[in-house]
């Protein structure tokens, strides 16, 4: 059962990566091998963040930077909450 769940999770992640790749290509054109590799090796959290970012990003770089900015905002808000 555990192996089946892992396989299902991997398949779901591959599907997310493929859909995000299609969206990125529609918006920004052909992707480099580095970008494709980054998508295929991304975590679920990265894929989710990038999927949100593709809607508002003006460049491909902004999409991939979105996760870093998200973490910086979280860290900044923690600093404000816990001086």
GROMACS .gro file of N, CA, C and O in nm:
model
  332
    1UNK      N    1   0.082  -0.120   0.000
    1UNK     CA    2   0.000   0.000   0.000
    1UNK      C    3   0.087   0.126   0.000
    1UNK      O    4   0.053   0.224  -0.062
    2UNK      N    5   0.200   0.120   0.074
    2UNK     CA    6   0.288   0.235   0.081
    2UNK      C    7   0.350   0.266  -0.055
    2UNK      O    8   0.357   0.381  -0.096
    3UNK      N    9   0.393   0.163  -0.125
    3UNK     CA   10   0.451   0.181  -0.258
    3UNK      C   11   0.350   0.237  -0.356
    3UNK      O   12   0.383   0.319  -0.442
    4UNK      N   13   0.225   0.193  -0.343
    4UNK     CA   14   0.119   0.243  -0.430
    4UNK      C   15   0.095   0.392  -0.406
    4UNK      O   16   0.078   0.469  -0.500
    5UNK      N   17   0.096   0.433  -0.280
    5UNK     CA   18   0.077   0.574  -0.246
    5UNK      C   19   0.191   0.659  -0.299
    5UNK      O   20   0.170   0.770  -0.349
    6UNK      N   21   0.315   0.607  -0.288
    6UNK     CA   22   0.431   0.681  -0.339
    6UNK      C   23   0.421   0.696  -0.491
    6UNK      O   24   0.450   0.802  -0.544
    7UNK      N   25   0.382   0.589  -0.558
    7UNK     CA   26   0.367   0.595  -0.703
    7UNK      C   27   0.261   0.694  -0.745
    7UNK      O   28   0.277   0.768  -0.843
    8UNK      N   29   0.153   0.697  -0.670
    8UNK     CA   30   0.044   0.791  -0.699
    8UNK      C   31   0.092   0.935  -0.681
    8UNK      O   32   0.063   1.022  -0.763
    9UNK      N   33   0.167   0.962  -0.574
    9UNK     CA   34   0.219   1.095  -0.547
    9UNK      C   35   0.317   1.139  -0.656
    9UNK      O   36   0.315   1.254  -0.701
   10UNK      N   37   0.403   1.045  -0.700
   10UNK     CA   38   0.498   1.077  -0.807
   10UNK      C   39   0.425   1.110  -0.936
   10UNK      O   40   0.462   1.203  -1.007
   11UNK      N   41   0.322   1.033  -0.967
   11UNK     CA   42   0.244   1.058  -1.087
   11UNK      C   43   0.174   1.192  -1.083
   11UNK      O   44   0.169   1.264  -1.183
   12UNK      N   45   0.124   1.228  -0.967
   12UNK     CA   46   0.058   1.356  -0.949
   12UNK      C   47   0.157   1.471  -0.969
   12UNK      O   48   0.127   1.569  -1.036
   13UNK      N   49   0.278   1.456  -0.913
   13UNK     CA   50   0.381   1.559  -0.928
   13UNK      C   51   0.424   1.572  -1.074
   13UNK      O   52   0.443   1.683  -1.123
   14UNK      N   53   0.436   1.460  -1.144
   14UNK     CA   54   0.472   1.466  -1.286
   14UNK      C   55   0.366   1.539  -1.365
   14UNK      O   56   0.396   1.618  -1.455
   15UNK      N   57   0.240   1.512  -1.333
   15UNK     CA   58   0.130   1.580  -1.401
   15UNK      C   59   0.132   1.729  -1.377
   15UNK      O   60   0.111   1.808  -1.470
   16UNK      N   61   0.160   1.770  -1.254
   16UNK     CA   62   0.170   1.913  -1.222
   16UNK      C   63   0.284   1.976  -1.300
   16UNK      O   64   0.270   2.086  -1.354
   17UNK      N   65   0.397   1.908  -1.303
   17UNK     CA   66   0.515   1.961  -1.373
   17UNK      C   67   0.486   1.975  -1.522
   17UNK      O   68   0.523   2.075  -1.584
   18UNK      N   69   0.419   1.877  -1.581
   18UNK     CA   70   0.387   1.882  -1.724
   18UNK      C   71   0.291   1.997  -1.755
   18UNK      O   72   0.308   2.069  -1.852
   19UNK      N   73   0.189   2.014  -1.671
   19UNK     CA   74   0.094   2.123  -1.692
   19UNK      C   75   0.163   2.258  -1.676
   19UNK      O   76   0.144   2.348  -1.758
   20UNK      N   77   0.245   2.272  -1.573
   20UNK     CA   78   0.316   2.397  -1.553
   20UNK      C   79   0.410   2.426  -1.669
   20UNK      O   80   0.420   2.540  -1.715
   21UNK      N   81   0.475   2.322  -1.720
   21UNK     CA   82   0.563   2.340  -1.836
   21UNK      C   83   0.484   2.395  -1.954
   21UNK      O   84   0.528   2.487  -2.023
   22UNK      N   85   0.366   2.340  -1.979
   22UNK     CA   86   0.281   2.388  -2.089
   22UNK      C   87   0.243   2.534  -2.070
   22UNK      O   88   0.247   2.614  -2.164
   23UNK      N   89   0.204   2.570  -1.947
   23UNK     CA   90   0.167   2.708  -1.919
   23UNK      C   91   0.284   2.803  -1.938
   23UNK      O   92   0.269   2.912  -1.996
   24UNK      N   93   0.400   2.763  -1.889
   24UNK     CA   94   0.521   2.846  -1.905
   24UNK      C   95   0.556   2.864  -2.052
   24UNK      O   96   0.592   2.975  -2.094
   25UNK      N   97   0.545   2.758  -2.130
   25UNK     CA   98   0.577   2.767  -2.273
   25UNK      C   99   0.478   2.857  -2.345
   25UNK      O  100   0.517   2.934  -2.434
   26UNK      N  101   0.351   2.850  -2.310
   26UNK     CA  102   0.250   2.937  -2.372
   26UNK      C  103   0.279   3.084  -2.342
   26UNK      O  104   0.262   3.170  -2.427
   27UNK      N  105   0.323   3.110  -2.220
   27UNK     CA  106   0.343   3.249  -2.178
   27UNK      C  107   0.480   3.304  -2.218
   27UNK      O  108   0.490   3.419  -2.258
   28UNK      N  109   0.585   3.221  -2.206
   28UNK     CA  110   0.721   3.271  -2.223
   28UNK      C  111   0.796   3.211  -2.342
   28UNK      O  112   0.909   3.248  -2.368
   29UNK      N  113   0.738   3.114  -2.411
   29UNK     CA  114   0.807   3.049  -2.522
   29UNK      C  115   0.883   2.925  -2.476
   29UNK      O  116   0.867   2.879  -2.363
   30UNK      N  117   0.965   2.874  -2.565
   30UNK     CA  118   1.039   2.750  -2.537
   30UNK      C  119   1.124   2.763  -2.411
   30UNK      O  120   1.182   2.869  -2.384
   31UNK      N  121   1.127   2.655  -2.334
   31UNK     CA  122   1.206   2.653  -2.211
   31UNK      C  123   1.343   2.592  -2.236
   31UNK      O  124   1.358   2.501  -2.317
   32UNK      N  125   1.441   2.639  -2.163
   32UNK     CA  126   1.575   2.582  -2.171
   32UNK      C  127   1.575   2.444  -2.104
   32UNK      O  128   1.484   2.413  -2.026
   33UNK      N  129   1.677   2.366  -2.132
   33UNK     CA  130   1.689   2.236  -2.066
   33UNK      C  131   1.702   2.253  -1.915
   33UNK      O  132   1.650   2.174  -1.838
   34UNK      N  133   1.769   2.360  -1.872
   34UNK     CA  134   1.785   2.385  -1.729
   34UNK      C  135   1.650   2.410  -1.664
   34UNK      O  136   1.623   2.359  -1.555
   35UNK      N  137   1.565   2.487  -1.730
   35UNK     CA  138   1.432   2.514  -1.676
   35UNK      C  139   1.347   2.388  -1.673
   35UNK      O  140   1.278   2.361  -1.574
   36UNK      N  141   1.354   2.308  -1.777
   36UNK     CA  142   1.278   2.183  -1.782
   36UNK      C  143   1.325   2.088  -1.672
   36UNK      O  144   1.246   2.025  -1.604
   37UNK      N  145   1.455   2.080  -1.654
   37UNK     CA  146   1.512   1.995  -1.551
   37UNK      C  147   1.468   2.041  -1.412
   37UNK      O  148   1.436   1.960  -1.325
   38UNK      N  149   1.467   2.171  -1.395
   38UNK     CA  150   1.424   2.227  -1.266
   38UNK      C  151   1.278   2.191  -1.236
   38UNK      O  152   1.243   2.157  -1.123
   39UNK      N  153   1.195   2.197  -1.338
   39UNK     CA  154   1.054   2.159  -1.321
   39UNK      C  155   1.040   2.012  -1.282
   39UNK      O  156   0.965   1.978  -1.192
   40UNK      N  157   1.113   1.927  -1.352
   40UNK     CA  158   1.099   1.783  -1.330
   40UNK      C  159   1.156   1.737  -1.196
   40UNK      O  160   1.117   1.633  -1.145
   41UNK      N  161   1.246   1.816  -1.138
   41UNK     CA  162   1.304   1.778  -1.009
   41UNK      C  163   1.246   1.859  -0.893
   41UNK      O  164   1.291   1.847  -0.779
   42UNK      N  165   1.143   1.939  -0.921
   42UNK     CA  166   1.086   2.028  -0.819
   42UNK      C  167   1.004   1.951  -0.715
   42UNK      O  168   0.949   1.845  -0.743
   43UNK      N  169   0.997   2.010  -0.598
   43UNK     CA  170   0.911   1.955  -0.493
   43UNK      C  171   0.767   1.998  -0.519
   43UNK      O  172   0.741   2.088  -0.599
   44UNK      N  173   0.675   1.937  -0.448
   44UNK     CA  174   0.535   1.972  -0.462
   44UNK      C  175   0.511   2.119  -0.424
   44UNK      O  176   0.436   2.190  -0.491
   45UNK      N  177   0.577   2.164  -0.319
   45UNK     CA  178   0.563   2.304  -0.276
   45UNK      C  179   0.613   2.400  -0.384
   45UNK      O  180   0.552   2.504  -0.408
   46UNK      N  181   0.725   2.366  -0.446
   46UNK     CA  182   0.778   2.451  -0.553
   46UNK      C  183   0.681   2.457  -0.671
   46UNK      O  184   0.652   2.565  -0.723
   47UNK      N  185   0.630   2.341  -0.711
   47UNK     CA  186   0.536   2.338  -0.823
   47UNK      C  187   0.412   2.421  -0.793
   47UNK      O  188   0.362   2.493  -0.880
   48UNK      N  189   0.362   2.412  -0.670
   48UNK     CA  190   0.244   2.490  -0.633
   48UNK      C  191   0.273   2.640  -0.636
   48UNK      O  192   0.194   2.718  -0.688
   49UNK      N  193   0.387   2.680  -0.581
   49UNK     CA  194   0.424   2.823  -0.580
   49UNK      C  195   0.443   2.875  -0.722
   49UNK      O  196   0.397   2.984  -0.756
   50UNK      N  197   0.512   2.798  -0.805
   50UNK     CA  198   0.535   2.841  -0.943
   50UNK      C  199   0.405   2.845  -1.022
   50UNK      O  200   0.388   2.932  -1.108
   51UNK      N  201   0.314   2.754  -0.994
   51UNK     CA  202   0.185   2.753  -1.063
   51UNK      C  203   0.106   2.879  -1.031
   51UNK      O  204   0.038   2.934  -1.117
   52UNK      N  205   0.115   2.925  -0.907
   52UNK     CA  206   0.050   3.050  -0.870
   52UNK      C  207   0.121   3.168  -0.937
   52UNK      O  208   0.057   3.259  -0.989
   53UNK      N  209   0.252   3.166  -0.937
   53UNK     CA  210   0.332   3.278  -0.987
   53UNK      C  211   0.318   3.297  -1.138
   53UNK      O  212   0.325   3.410  -1.186
   54UNK      N  213   0.296   3.189  -1.212
   54UNK     CA  214   0.288   3.201  -1.358
   54UNK      C  215   0.174   3.293  -1.400
   54UNK      O  216   0.178   3.356  -1.506
   55UNK      N  217   0.074   3.307  -1.316
   55UNK     CA  218  -0.040   3.392  -1.350
   55UNK      C  219  -0.006   3.541  -1.348
   55UNK      O  220  -0.068   3.618  -1.421
   56UNK      N  221   0.091   3.581  -1.268
   56UNK     CA  222   0.121   3.723  -1.254
   56UNK      C  223   0.263   3.762  -1.296
   56UNK      O  224   0.291   3.880  -1.313
   57UNK      N  225   0.350   3.666  -1.312
   57UNK     CA  226   0.490   3.694  -1.345
   57UNK      C  227   0.502   3.752  -1.485
   57UNK      O  228   0.429   3.714  -1.576
   58UNK      N  229   0.596   3.844  -1.500
   58UNK     CA  230   0.621   3.904  -1.630
   58UNK      C  231   0.735   3.834  -1.704
   58UNK      O  232   0.749   3.849  -1.825
   59UNK      N  233   0.816   3.759  -1.629
   59UNK     CA  234   0.927   3.685  -1.689
   59UNK      C  235   0.934   3.545  -1.627
   59UNK      O  236   0.881   3.524  -1.517
   60UNK      N  237   1.001   3.458  -1.696
   60UNK     CA  238   1.022   3.323  -1.644
   60UNK      C  239   1.101   3.328  -1.513
   60UNK      O  240   1.072   3.254  -1.420
   61UNK      N  241   1.197   3.418  -1.506
   61UNK     CA  242   1.279   3.432  -1.386
   61UNK      C  243   1.192   3.468  -1.266
   61UNK      O  244   1.215   3.419  -1.155
   62UNK      N  245   1.092   3.553  -1.288
   62UNK     CA  246   1.002   3.590  -1.178
   62UNK      C  247   0.926   3.469  -1.125
   62UNK      O  248   0.899   3.461  -1.006
   63UNK      N  249   0.892   3.378  -1.214
   63UNK     CA  250   0.821   3.257  -1.171
   63UNK      C  251   0.909   3.179  -1.075
   63UNK      O  252   0.868   3.144  -0.964
   64UNK      N  253   1.032   3.152  -1.117
   64UNK     CA  254   1.122   3.071  -1.036
   64UNK      C  255   1.168   3.144  -0.910
   64UNK      O  256   1.201   3.080  -0.810
   65UNK      N  257   1.171   3.276  -0.912
   65UNK     CA  258   1.210   3.353  -0.794
   65UNK      C  259   1.097   3.364  -0.694
   65UNK      O  260   1.119   3.400  -0.579
   66UNK      N  261   0.976   3.334  -0.735
   66UNK     CA  262   0.858   3.355  -0.650
   66UNK      C  263   0.868   3.279  -0.519
   66UNK      O  264   0.826   3.327  -0.415
   67UNK      N  265   0.923   3.159  -0.522
   67UNK     CA  266   0.932   3.079  -0.400
   67UNK      C  267   1.028   3.143  -0.301
   67UNK      O  268   0.998   3.151  -0.182
   68UNK      N  269   1.140   3.195  -0.349
   68UNK     CA  270   1.235   3.262  -0.262
   68UNK      C  271   1.171   3.384  -0.198
   68UNK      O  272   1.186   3.408  -0.078
   69UNK      N  273   1.097   3.460  -0.277
   69UNK     CA  274   1.031   3.579  -0.225
   69UNK      C  275   0.926   3.541  -0.122
   69UNK      O  276   0.910   3.608  -0.020
   70UNK      N  277   0.858   3.431  -0.147
   70UNK     CA  278   0.756   3.384  -0.054
   70UNK      C  279   0.820   3.352   0.082
   70UNK      O  280   0.768   3.390   0.186
   71UNK      N  281   0.932   3.280   0.080
   71UNK     CA  282   1.001   3.247   0.204
   71UNK      C  283   1.054   3.371   0.274
   71UNK      O  284   1.049   3.381   0.395
   72UNK      N  285   1.103   3.467   0.197
   72UNK     CA  286   1.153   3.591   0.256
   72UNK      C  287   1.040   3.666   0.326
   72UNK      O  288   1.058   3.719   0.435
   73UNK      N  289   0.921   3.668   0.263
   73UNK     CA  290   0.806   3.734   0.325
   73UNK      C  291   0.764   3.663   0.453
   73UNK      O  292   0.729   3.728   0.552
   74UNK      N  293   0.770   3.532   0.453
   74UNK     CA  294   0.735   3.455   0.572
   74UNK      C  295   0.835   3.485   0.683
   74UNK      O  296   0.796   3.511   0.797
   75UNK      N  297   0.963   3.484   0.649
   75UNK     CA  298   1.066   3.512   0.749
   75UNK      C  299   1.052   3.655   0.802
   75UNK      O  300   1.066   3.679   0.921
   76UNK      N  301   1.022   3.749   0.714
   76UNK     CA  302   1.006   3.888   0.757
   76UNK      C  303   0.887   3.902   0.851
   76UNK      O  304   0.895   3.971   0.954
   77UNK      N  305   0.778   3.834   0.821
   77UNK     CA  306   0.660   3.844   0.907
   77UNK      C  307   0.687   3.776   1.041
   77UNK      O  308   0.638   3.820   1.144
   78UNK      N  309   0.766   3.671   1.042
   78UNK     CA  310   0.802   3.606   1.169
   78UNK      C  311   0.885   3.700   1.256
   78UNK      O  312   0.868   3.707   1.376
   79UNK      N  313   0.974   3.773   1.190
   79UNK     CA  314   1.057   3.868   1.262
   79UNK      C  315   0.973   3.978   1.326
   79UNK      O  316   1.000   4.022   1.437
   80UNK      N  317   0.868   4.021   1.256
   80UNK     CA  318   0.781   4.124   1.310
   80UNK      C  319   0.697   4.070   1.426
   80UNK      O  320   0.667   4.140   1.520
   81UNK      N  321   0.661   3.942   1.415
   81UNK     CA  322   0.579   3.881   1.520
   81UNK      C  323   0.662   3.845   1.642
   81UNK      O  324   0.614   3.846   1.753
   82UNK      N  325   0.788   3.808   1.617
   82UNK     CA  326   0.877   3.765   1.726
   82UNK      C  327   1.002   3.852   1.727
   82UNK      O  328   1.107   3.810   1.681
   83UNK      N  329   0.994   3.973   1.779
   83UNK     CA  330   1.109   4.063   1.774
   83UNK      C  331   1.226   4.014   1.857
   83UNK      O  332   1.220   3.935   1.941
   0.00000   0.00000   0.00000
